[in-house]
Amino acid sequence: MFYHEIIDKLMKEEENNINRMYLQEIKLKWEHFEQTAAENKESNEELTKALNDFAKMISNKKFKYSQASRKGFKKNSMVFSPLYLANVVSIFIERSGILEHKGINWGFQSFSTNLKFNPKNLCSIEKDPGYEFSDSPEFLQLAQKMDFQFRIRGKRNFKKYEITLPLLVFHIVKNLTNEDFIRFDYYAKIAKNTFEKSRSIIITETLDTDYVPELSNSPVDVIFILRKQQKAKTEEEISLDVIDAIEKKILDFIHEKEEKSEAYKNTGIIE
């Protein structure tokens, strides 16, 4: 799992004995969360409690770097990254059963962008239609791997390419700022240009002070604020309601059905 791998990597690289002890303490607390998640597959109540216990522990001041003692971890250390929230999403993806489908891939990865035919000129299409695509940065996402092949009519040989369609793209931060949202909005638009049914989901613990993003004209589909608050000195606990809502929304996106409206039969109007 994502956060576990980060802690193991840091423990191998850490030379400070005190920091190694800190990392071992963090690892034990994280393993408790993993065990709780494995034992509670029907309800998110215990999972959320274990998540809050871990989040509270990791915010302990003793883990923050002290210039005087040379102990602790700096603000940009991966110890404090929101990767533990990626693990929560991973639990819900695994529960959904979607990973049993062929070609489905889950994890940090790129998706294909700018899919187009771009031959040198019209006369060269027969030899080389100039099929092109590029890759996005890596995001935590549920993706569909596809083998895409085509041939010019009248020719025998196919050209084959491997492309990745973004299905559910997750953007995870501890505190969502306007700058974060602008970036996520941009990549959500690119994802939908590749695959119209792509869904972009932001998960954050808090919103930045005096900031509430607007989704009415955004390709971002939903934002979950785990602590139901803006950034402040005093933090509320991660909400079970929001954790449940994330799992429900993932299932809704995976199984959503396109319903054809038949309201016109009553109103005579199609809107």
PDB file of C-alpha atoms in Angstrom:
ATOM      1  CA  MET A   1       0.000   0.000   0.000  1.00  0.00           C
ATOM      2  CA  PHE A   2       1.145   3.527  -0.808  1.00  0.00           C
ATOM      3  CA  TYR A   3       1.895   5.021   2.615  1.00  0.00           C
ATOM      4  CA  HIS A   4       3.438   1.795   3.941  1.00  0.00           C
ATOM      5  CA  GLU A   5       5.922   1.806   1.063  1.00  0.00           C
ATOM      6  CA  ILE A   6       6.880   5.416   1.803  1.00  0.00           C
ATOM      7  CA  ILE A   7       7.630   4.644   5.465  1.00  0.00           C
ATOM      8  CA  ASP A   8       9.682   1.576   4.549  1.00  0.00           C
ATOM      9  CA  LYS A   9      11.684   3.628   2.053  1.00  0.00           C
ATOM     10  CA  LEU A  10      12.334   6.399   4.580  1.00  0.00           C
ATOM     11  CA  MET A  11      13.438   3.893   7.220  1.00  0.00           C
ATOM     12  CA  LYS A  12      16.050   2.489   4.844  1.00  0.00           C
ATOM     13  CA  GLU A  13      17.377   5.946   4.040  1.00  0.00           C
ATOM     14  CA  GLU A  14      17.231   7.531   7.510  1.00  0.00           C
ATOM     15  CA  GLU A  15      20.592   7.821   9.309  1.00  0.00           C
ATOM     16  CA  ASN A  16      19.410   9.620  12.445  1.00  0.00           C
ATOM     17  CA  ASN A  17      18.663   7.013  15.134  1.00  0.00           C
ATOM     18  CA  ILE A  18      15.974   9.126  16.811  1.00  0.00           C
ATOM     19  CA  ASN A  19      14.215   9.658  13.503  1.00  0.00           C
ATOM     20  CA  ARG A  20      14.384   5.940  12.845  1.00  0.00           C
ATOM     21  CA  MET A  21      12.611   5.386  16.161  1.00  0.00           C
ATOM     22  CA  TYR A  22       9.989   7.957  15.129  1.00  0.00           C
ATOM     23  CA  LEU A  23       9.470   6.182  11.818  1.00  0.00           C
ATOM     24  CA  GLN A  24       9.056   2.858  13.599  1.00  0.00           C
ATOM     25  CA  GLU A  25       6.414   4.418  15.851  1.00  0.00           C
ATOM     26  CA  ILE A  26       4.595   5.843  12.818  1.00  0.00           C
ATOM     27  CA  LYS A  27       4.813   2.511  11.023  1.00  0.00           C
ATOM     28  CA  LEU A  28       3.246   0.623  13.935  1.00  0.00           C
ATOM     29  CA  LYS A  29       0.354   3.080  14.063  1.00  0.00           C
ATOM     30  CA  TRP A  30      -0.138   2.791  10.322  1.00  0.00           C
ATOM     31  CA  GLU A  31      -0.112  -1.008  10.490  1.00  0.00           C
ATOM     32  CA  HIS A  32      -2.908  -0.742  13.054  1.00  0.00           C
ATOM     33  CA  PHE A  33      -4.925   1.220  10.484  1.00  0.00           C
ATOM     34  CA  GLU A  34      -4.233  -1.402   7.815  1.00  0.00           C
ATOM     35  CA  GLN A  35      -5.312  -4.201  10.153  1.00  0.00           C
ATOM     36  CA  THR A  36      -8.484  -2.329  11.093  1.00  0.00           C
ATOM     37  CA  ALA A  37      -9.319  -1.841   7.410  1.00  0.00           C
ATOM     38  CA  ALA A  38      -8.788  -5.548   6.715  1.00  0.00           C
ATOM     39  CA  GLU A  39     -11.033  -6.590   9.607  1.00  0.00           C
ATOM     40  CA  ASN A  40     -13.872  -4.135   8.907  1.00  0.00           C
ATOM     41  CA  LYS A  41     -15.031  -4.550   5.338  1.00  0.00           C
ATOM     42  CA  GLU A  42     -18.718  -3.913   5.898  1.00  0.00           C
ATOM     43  CA  SER A  43     -18.580  -0.647   7.839  1.00  0.00           C
ATOM     44  CA  ASN A  44     -16.332   2.411   7.722  1.00  0.00           C
ATOM     45  CA  GLU A  45     -16.848   3.385  11.356  1.00  0.00           C
ATOM     46  CA  GLU A  46     -13.795   1.613  12.791  1.00  0.00           C
ATOM     47  CA  LEU A  47     -11.752   2.500   9.709  1.00  0.00           C
ATOM     48  CA  THR A  48     -12.518   6.215  10.232  1.00  0.00           C
ATOM     49  CA  LYS A  49     -11.657   5.979  13.924  1.00  0.00           C
ATOM     50  CA  ALA A  50      -8.299   4.368  13.106  1.00  0.00           C
ATOM     51  CA  LEU A  51      -7.691   7.005  10.438  1.00  0.00           C
ATOM     52  CA  ASN A  52      -8.351   9.805  12.934  1.00  0.00           C
ATOM     53  CA  ASP A  53      -6.035   8.156  15.465  1.00  0.00           C
ATOM     54  CA  PHE A  54      -3.276   8.012  12.863  1.00  0.00           C
ATOM     55  CA  ALA A  55      -3.839  11.601  11.657  1.00  0.00           C
ATOM     56  CA  LYS A  56      -3.739  12.845  15.251  1.00  0.00           C
ATOM     57  CA  MET A  57      -0.530  10.937  15.961  1.00  0.00           C
ATOM     58  CA  ILE A  58       1.266  12.130  12.826  1.00  0.00           C
ATOM     59  CA  SER A  59       0.516  15.757  13.765  1.00  0.00           C
ATOM     60  CA  ASN A  60       2.412  15.368  17.078  1.00  0.00           C
ATOM     61  CA  LYS A  61       4.904  18.210  17.437  1.00  0.00           C
ATOM     62  CA  LYS A  62       7.746  15.846  18.287  1.00  0.00           C
ATOM     63  CA  PHE A  63       7.806  14.618  14.682  1.00  0.00           C
ATOM     64  CA  LYS A  64       8.385  18.143  13.322  1.00  0.00           C
ATOM     65  CA  TYR A  65      11.971  19.104  12.601  1.00  0.00           C
ATOM     66  CA  SER A  66      13.813  21.034  15.330  1.00  0.00           C
ATOM     67  CA  GLN A  67      16.835  23.060  14.301  1.00  0.00           C
ATOM     68  CA  ALA A  68      18.146  22.936  17.849  1.00  0.00           C
ATOM     69  CA  SER A  69      18.042  19.151  18.299  1.00  0.00           C
ATOM     70  CA  ARG A  70      18.350  18.215  14.587  1.00  0.00           C
ATOM     71  CA  LYS A  71      15.559  15.719  15.153  1.00  0.00           C
ATOM     72  CA  GLY A  72      12.237  15.295  13.436  1.00  0.00           C
ATOM     73  CA  PHE A  73      11.096  15.720   9.843  1.00  0.00           C
ATOM     74  CA  LYS A  74      10.873  18.835   7.707  1.00  0.00           C
ATOM     75  CA  LYS A  75       7.529  20.101   6.394  1.00  0.00           C
ATOM     76  CA  ASN A  76       8.123  18.706   2.920  1.00  0.00           C
ATOM     77  CA  SER A  77       8.975  15.214   4.200  1.00  0.00           C
ATOM     78  CA  MET A  78       6.908  12.410   2.683  1.00  0.00           C
ATOM     79  CA  VAL A  79       6.043  11.428   6.258  1.00  0.00           C
ATOM     80  CA  PHE A  80       3.512  14.265   6.216  1.00  0.00           C
ATOM     81  CA  SER A  81       2.219  13.609   2.689  1.00  0.00           C
ATOM     82  CA  PRO A  82      -1.501  12.855   2.232  1.00  0.00           C
ATOM     83  CA  LEU A  83      -0.684   9.443   0.759  1.00  0.00           C
ATOM     84  CA  TYR A  84      -2.479   7.786   3.663  1.00  0.00           C
ATOM     85  CA  LEU A  85      -5.695   9.155   2.138  1.00  0.00           C
ATOM     86  CA  ALA A  86      -4.785   7.412  -1.121  1.00  0.00           C
ATOM     87  CA  ASN A  87      -4.866   4.167   0.851  1.00  0.00           C
ATOM     88  CA  VAL A  88      -8.421   4.897   1.974  1.00  0.00           C
ATOM     89  CA  VAL A  89      -9.500   5.392  -1.650  1.00  0.00           C
ATOM     90  CA  SER A  90      -7.676   2.189  -2.587  1.00  0.00           C
ATOM     91  CA  ILE A  91      -9.739   0.247  -0.037  1.00  0.00           C
ATOM     92  CA  PHE A  92     -12.963   1.451  -1.672  1.00  0.00           C
ATOM     93  CA  ILE A  93     -11.722   0.689  -5.188  1.00  0.00           C
ATOM     94  CA  GLU A  94     -10.822  -2.865  -4.144  1.00  0.00           C
ATOM     95  CA  ARG A  95     -14.199  -3.351  -2.445  1.00  0.00           C
ATOM     96  CA  SER A  96     -16.055  -2.253  -5.579  1.00  0.00           C
ATOM     97  CA  GLY A  97     -14.920  -5.290  -7.572  1.00  0.00           C
ATOM     98  CA  ILE A  98     -13.948  -3.177 -10.595  1.00  0.00           C
ATOM     99  CA  LEU A  99     -10.371  -4.495 -10.482  1.00  0.00           C
ATOM    100  CA  GLU A 100     -11.621  -7.907 -11.627  1.00  0.00           C
ATOM    101  CA  HIS A 101     -12.395  -6.499 -15.082  1.00  0.00           C
ATOM    102  CA  LYS A 102      -9.877  -7.000 -17.874  1.00  0.00           C
ATOM    103  CA  GLY A 103      -7.576  -4.124 -18.711  1.00  0.00           C
ATOM    104  CA  ILE A 104      -8.422  -2.192 -15.542  1.00  0.00           C
ATOM    105  CA  ASN A 105      -5.436  -0.723 -13.712  1.00  0.00           C
ATOM    106  CA  TRP A 106      -5.302   1.086 -10.355  1.00  0.00           C
ATOM    107  CA  GLY A 107      -2.535   3.248  -8.896  1.00  0.00           C
ATOM    108  CA  PHE A 108      -0.354   6.233  -9.707  1.00  0.00           C
ATOM    109  CA  GLN A 109      -0.059   6.387 -13.479  1.00  0.00           C
ATOM    110  CA  SER A 110      -0.383   8.594 -16.553  1.00  0.00           C
ATOM    111  CA  PHE A 111      -3.296   8.652 -18.964  1.00  0.00           C
ATOM    112  CA  SER A 112      -3.115   9.196 -22.718  1.00  0.00           C
ATOM    113  CA  THR A 113      -3.760  12.722 -24.013  1.00  0.00           C
ATOM    114  CA  ASN A 114      -3.858  14.597 -27.318  1.00  0.00           C
ATOM    115  CA  LEU A 115      -5.024  11.570 -29.317  1.00  0.00           C
ATOM    116  CA  LYS A 116      -5.043  12.572 -32.976  1.00  0.00           C
ATOM    117  CA  PHE A 117      -4.076  11.716 -36.556  1.00  0.00           C
ATOM    118  CA  ASN A 118      -1.429  14.079 -37.858  1.00  0.00           C
ATOM    119  CA  PRO A 119       0.054  12.941 -41.198  1.00  0.00           C
ATOM    120  CA  LYS A 120       2.761  15.036 -42.861  1.00  0.00           C
ATOM    121  CA  ASN A 121       0.396  15.719 -45.737  1.00  0.00           C
ATOM    122  CA  LEU A 122      -2.697  14.224 -47.358  1.00  0.00           C
ATOM    123  CA  CYS A 123      -0.693  12.095 -49.770  1.00  0.00           C
ATOM    124  CA  SER A 124       1.252  10.432 -46.953  1.00  0.00           C
ATOM    125  CA  ILE A 125      -1.801   9.102 -45.100  1.00  0.00           C
ATOM    126  CA  GLU A 126      -1.544   5.742 -46.867  1.00  0.00           C
ATOM    127  CA  LYS A 127       1.971   5.113 -45.596  1.00  0.00           C
ATOM    128  CA  ASP A 128       1.730   6.870 -42.241  1.00  0.00           C
ATOM    129  CA  PRO A 129      -1.534   8.384 -40.929  1.00  0.00           C
ATOM    130  CA  GLY A 130       0.534  10.009 -38.200  1.00  0.00           C
ATOM    131  CA  TYR A 131      -1.355   8.727 -35.177  1.00  0.00           C
ATOM    132  CA  GLU A 132      -0.042  10.592 -32.127  1.00  0.00           C
ATOM    133  CA  PHE A 133      -0.684  10.813 -28.410  1.00  0.00           C
ATOM    134  CA  SER A 134       1.160  11.974 -25.309  1.00  0.00           C
ATOM    135  CA  ASP A 135       1.061  11.158 -21.596  1.00  0.00           C
ATOM    136  CA  SER A 136      -0.265  13.199 -18.699  1.00  0.00           C
ATOM    137  CA  PRO A 137       1.609  13.529 -15.404  1.00  0.00           C
ATOM    138  CA  GLU A 138       1.003  10.655 -12.997  1.00  0.00           C
ATOM    139  CA  PHE A 139      -2.182  10.757 -10.926  1.00  0.00           C
ATOM    140  CA  LEU A 140      -3.859   8.315  -8.584  1.00  0.00           C
ATOM    141  CA  GLN A 141      -6.431   6.865 -10.918  1.00  0.00           C
ATOM    142  CA  LEU A 142      -8.557   3.986 -12.061  1.00  0.00           C
ATOM    143  CA  ALA A 143      -7.670   3.510 -15.715  1.00  0.00           C
ATOM    144  CA  GLN A 144      -8.568   1.311 -18.651  1.00  0.00           C
ATOM    145  CA  LYS A 145      -5.632  -0.055 -20.624  1.00  0.00           C
ATOM    146  CA  MET A 146      -6.473  -0.556 -24.293  1.00  0.00           C
ATOM    147  CA  ASP A 147      -4.764  -1.969 -27.361  1.00  0.00           C
ATOM    148  CA  PHE A 148      -5.768   0.336 -30.174  1.00  0.00           C
ATOM    149  CA  GLN A 149      -5.146  -0.801 -33.737  1.00  0.00           C
ATOM    150  CA  PHE A 150      -6.154   0.333 -37.201  1.00  0.00           C
ATOM    151  CA  ARG A 151      -5.212  -0.069 -40.845  1.00  0.00           C
ATOM    152  CA  ILE A 152      -5.755   1.866 -44.021  1.00  0.00           C
ATOM    153  CA  ARG A 153      -8.586   0.286 -46.004  1.00  0.00           C
ATOM    154  CA  GLY A 154      -7.114  -1.909 -48.728  1.00  0.00           C
ATOM    155  CA  LYS A 155      -3.939  -2.676 -46.766  1.00  0.00           C
ATOM    156  CA  ARG A 156      -3.302  -5.904 -44.832  1.00  0.00           C
ATOM    157  CA  ASN A 157      -1.148  -4.762 -41.931  1.00  0.00           C
ATOM    158  CA  PHE A 158      -2.494  -3.149 -38.767  1.00  0.00           C
ATOM    159  CA  LYS A 159      -0.741  -0.505 -36.703  1.00  0.00           C
ATOM    160  CA  LYS A 160      -1.041  -1.140 -32.967  1.00  0.00           C
ATOM    161  CA  TYR A 161      -0.779   1.266 -30.046  1.00  0.00           C
ATOM    162  CA  GLU A 162      -1.310   1.017 -26.294  1.00  0.00           C
ATOM    163  CA  ILE A 163      -3.376   3.795 -24.742  1.00  0.00           C
ATOM    164  CA  THR A 164      -4.681   4.497 -21.245  1.00  0.00           C
ATOM    165  CA  LEU A 165      -8.151   5.942 -20.660  1.00  0.00           C
ATOM    166  CA  PRO A 166      -8.714   7.836 -17.378  1.00  0.00           C
ATOM    167  CA  LEU A 167     -11.841   6.520 -15.624  1.00  0.00           C
ATOM    168  CA  LEU A 168     -11.660   7.932 -12.081  1.00  0.00           C
ATOM    169  CA  VAL A 169      -8.887  10.451 -11.411  1.00  0.00           C
ATOM    170  CA  PHE A 170      -8.207  11.400  -7.782  1.00  0.00           C
ATOM    171  CA  HIS A 171      -6.456  14.588  -6.644  1.00  0.00           C
ATOM    172  CA  ILE A 172      -5.512  14.417  -2.959  1.00  0.00           C
ATOM    173  CA  VAL A 173      -4.197  17.252  -0.776  1.00  0.00           C
ATOM    174  CA  LYS A 174      -4.311  18.035   2.926  1.00  0.00           C
ATOM    175  CA  ASN A 175      -5.462  21.613   2.376  1.00  0.00           C
ATOM    176  CA  LEU A 176      -7.086  22.728  -0.869  1.00  0.00           C
ATOM    177  CA  THR A 177      -5.958  26.156  -2.103  1.00  0.00           C
ATOM    178  CA  ASN A 178      -7.118  28.129  -5.117  1.00  0.00           C
ATOM    179  CA  GLU A 179      -3.821  27.315  -6.860  1.00  0.00           C
ATOM    180  CA  ASP A 180      -4.411  23.594  -6.262  1.00  0.00           C
ATOM    181  CA  PHE A 181      -7.923  23.826  -7.660  1.00  0.00           C
ATOM    182  CA  ILE A 182      -6.823  25.661 -10.807  1.00  0.00           C
ATOM    183  CA  ARG A 183      -4.299  22.872 -11.475  1.00  0.00           C
ATOM    184  CA  PHE A 184      -6.796  20.077 -10.811  1.00  0.00           C
ATOM    185  CA  ASP A 185      -9.425  21.818 -12.927  1.00  0.00           C
ATOM    186  CA  TYR A 186      -6.958  21.957 -15.833  1.00  0.00           C
ATOM    187  CA  TYR A 187      -6.134  18.255 -15.688  1.00  0.00           C
ATOM    188  CA  ALA A 188      -9.799  17.314 -15.230  1.00  0.00           C
ATOM    189  CA  LYS A 189     -10.488  19.076 -18.533  1.00  0.00           C
ATOM    190  CA  ILE A 190      -7.662  17.173 -20.230  1.00  0.00           C
ATOM    191  CA  ALA A 191      -8.957  13.875 -18.827  1.00  0.00           C
ATOM    192  CA  LYS A 192     -12.458  14.537 -20.180  1.00  0.00           C
ATOM    193  CA  ASN A 193     -10.998  15.485 -23.573  1.00  0.00           C
ATOM    194  CA  THR A 194      -9.430  12.016 -23.660  1.00  0.00           C
ATOM    195  CA  PHE A 195     -12.461  10.168 -22.286  1.00  0.00           C
ATOM    196  CA  GLU A 196     -15.739  12.028 -21.862  1.00  0.00           C
ATOM    197  CA  LYS A 197     -17.001   9.747 -19.094  1.00  0.00           C
ATOM    198  CA  SER A 198     -13.868  10.370 -17.029  1.00  0.00           C
ATOM    199  CA  ARG A 199     -14.596  11.581 -13.493  1.00  0.00           C
ATOM    200  CA  SER A 200     -12.267  13.839 -11.492  1.00  0.00           C
ATOM    201  CA  ILE A 201     -12.496  13.760  -7.713  1.00  0.00           C
ATOM    202  CA  ILE A 202     -10.724  16.041  -5.223  1.00  0.00           C
ATOM    203  CA  ILE A 203     -10.196  14.806  -1.661  1.00  0.00           C
ATOM    204  CA  THR A 204      -8.894  17.230   0.937  1.00  0.00           C
ATOM    205  CA  GLU A 205      -8.883  17.443   4.728  1.00  0.00           C
ATOM    206  CA  THR A 206      -9.614  21.181   4.791  1.00  0.00           C
ATOM    207  CA  LEU A 207     -10.301  24.129   2.498  1.00  0.00           C
ATOM    208  CA  ASP A 208      -7.904  27.040   2.587  1.00  0.00           C
ATOM    209  CA  THR A 209      -8.908  29.979   4.782  1.00  0.00           C
ATOM    210  CA  ASP A 210     -11.745  32.050   3.262  1.00  0.00           C
ATOM    211  CA  TYR A 211     -11.815  29.846   0.169  1.00  0.00           C
ATOM    212  CA  VAL A 212     -14.743  27.897  -1.269  1.00  0.00           C
ATOM    213  CA  PRO A 213     -14.275  26.565  -4.840  1.00  0.00           C
ATOM    214  CA  GLU A 214     -17.071  26.780  -7.395  1.00  0.00           C
ATOM    215  CA  LEU A 215     -17.881  23.708  -9.511  1.00  0.00           C
ATOM    216  CA  SER A 216     -20.721  24.984 -11.694  1.00  0.00           C
ATOM    217  CA  ASN A 217     -18.439  25.555 -14.703  1.00  0.00           C
ATOM    218  CA  SER A 218     -15.688  23.119 -13.783  1.00  0.00           C
ATOM    219  CA  PRO A 219     -14.893  19.673 -15.208  1.00  0.00           C
ATOM    220  CA  VAL A 220     -14.110  18.594 -11.630  1.00  0.00           C
ATOM    221  CA  ASP A 221     -17.015  16.375 -10.591  1.00  0.00           C
ATOM    222  CA  VAL A 222     -16.913  16.476  -6.810  1.00  0.00           C
ATOM    223  CA  ILE A 223     -14.850  17.723  -3.849  1.00  0.00           C
ATOM    224  CA  PHE A 224     -14.807  15.938  -0.491  1.00  0.00           C
ATOM    225  CA  ILE A 225     -13.710  17.958   2.568  1.00  0.00           C
ATOM    226  CA  LEU A 226     -12.951  15.319   5.184  1.00  0.00           C
ATOM    227  CA  ARG A 227     -12.953  17.617   8.205  1.00  0.00           C
ATOM    228  CA  LYS A 228     -15.874  19.749   6.948  1.00  0.00           C
ATOM    229  CA  GLN A 229     -13.969  22.974   7.644  1.00  0.00           C
ATOM    230  CA  GLN A 230     -11.543  25.566   6.413  1.00  0.00           C
ATOM    231  CA  LYS A 231      -7.945  25.580   7.611  1.00  0.00           C
ATOM    232  CA  ALA A 232      -7.691  26.551  11.288  1.00  0.00           C
ATOM    233  CA  LYS A 233      -5.561  26.002  14.382  1.00  0.00           C
ATOM    234  CA  THR A 234      -8.196  23.673  15.791  1.00  0.00           C
ATOM    235  CA  GLU A 235      -9.116  20.782  13.529  1.00  0.00           C
ATOM    236  CA  GLU A 236     -12.283  18.748  13.617  1.00  0.00           C
ATOM    237  CA  GLU A 237     -11.973  14.993  13.218  1.00  0.00           C
ATOM    238  CA  ILE A 238     -12.266  13.359   9.802  1.00  0.00           C
ATOM    239  CA  SER A 239     -15.980  12.773   9.312  1.00  0.00           C
ATOM    240  CA  LEU A 240     -17.442   9.287   8.955  1.00  0.00           C
ATOM    241  CA  ASP A 241     -20.214  10.825   6.840  1.00  0.00           C
ATOM    242  CA  VAL A 242     -17.692  12.092   4.299  1.00  0.00           C
ATOM    243  CA  ILE A 243     -15.772   8.796   4.268  1.00  0.00           C
ATOM    244  CA  ASP A 244     -19.052   6.966   3.568  1.00  0.00           C
ATOM    245  CA  ALA A 245     -19.916   9.515   0.878  1.00  0.00           C
ATOM    246  CA  ILE A 246     -16.604   8.923  -0.910  1.00  0.00           C
ATOM    247  CA  GLU A 247     -17.245   5.187  -1.120  1.00  0.00           C
ATOM    248  CA  LYS A 248     -20.827   5.738  -2.301  1.00  0.00           C
ATOM    249  CA  LYS A 249     -19.745   8.205  -4.972  1.00  0.00           C
ATOM    250  CA  ILE A 250     -17.062   5.822  -6.265  1.00  0.00           C
ATOM    251  CA  LEU A 251     -19.701   3.101  -6.623  1.00  0.00           C
ATOM    252  CA  ASP A 252     -22.121   5.537  -8.267  1.00  0.00           C
ATOM    253  CA  PHE A 253     -19.503   6.573 -10.825  1.00  0.00           C
ATOM    254  CA  ILE A 254     -18.539   2.972 -11.563  1.00  0.00           C
ATOM    255  CA  HIS A 255     -22.095   1.714 -12.004  1.00  0.00           C
ATOM    256  CA  GLU A 256     -23.870   4.843 -13.267  1.00  0.00           C
ATOM    257  CA  LYS A 257     -26.463   4.221 -15.959  1.00  0.00           C
ATOM    258  CA  GLU A 258     -27.466   6.635 -18.666  1.00  0.00           C
ATOM    259  CA  GLU A 259     -31.178   7.145 -18.167  1.00  0.00           C
ATOM    260  CA  LYS A 260     -33.240   8.420 -21.057  1.00  0.00           C
ATOM    261  CA  SER A 261     -35.760  10.955 -19.910  1.00  0.00           C
ATOM    262  CA  GLU A 262     -39.346  10.260 -20.891  1.00  0.00           C
ATOM    263  CA  ALA A 263     -40.763  13.369 -19.261  1.00  0.00           C
ATOM    264  CA  TYR A 264     -41.827  14.584 -22.713  1.00  0.00           C
ATOM    265  CA  LYS A 265     -44.647  12.022 -22.574  1.00  0.00           C
ATOM    266  CA  ASN A 266     -46.247  14.153 -19.882  1.00  0.00           C
ATOM    267  CA  THR A 267     -45.075  17.651 -20.823  1.00  0.00           C
ATOM    268  CA  GLY A 268     -44.598  17.517 -24.574  1.00  0.00           C
ATOM    269  CA  ILE A 269     -41.271  19.267 -24.012  1.00  0.00           C
ATOM    270  CA  ILE A 270     -37.680  18.044 -24.238  1.00  0.00           C
ATOM    271  CA  GLU A 271     -35.202  20.276 -22.309  1.00  0.00           C
TER     272      GLU A 271
END
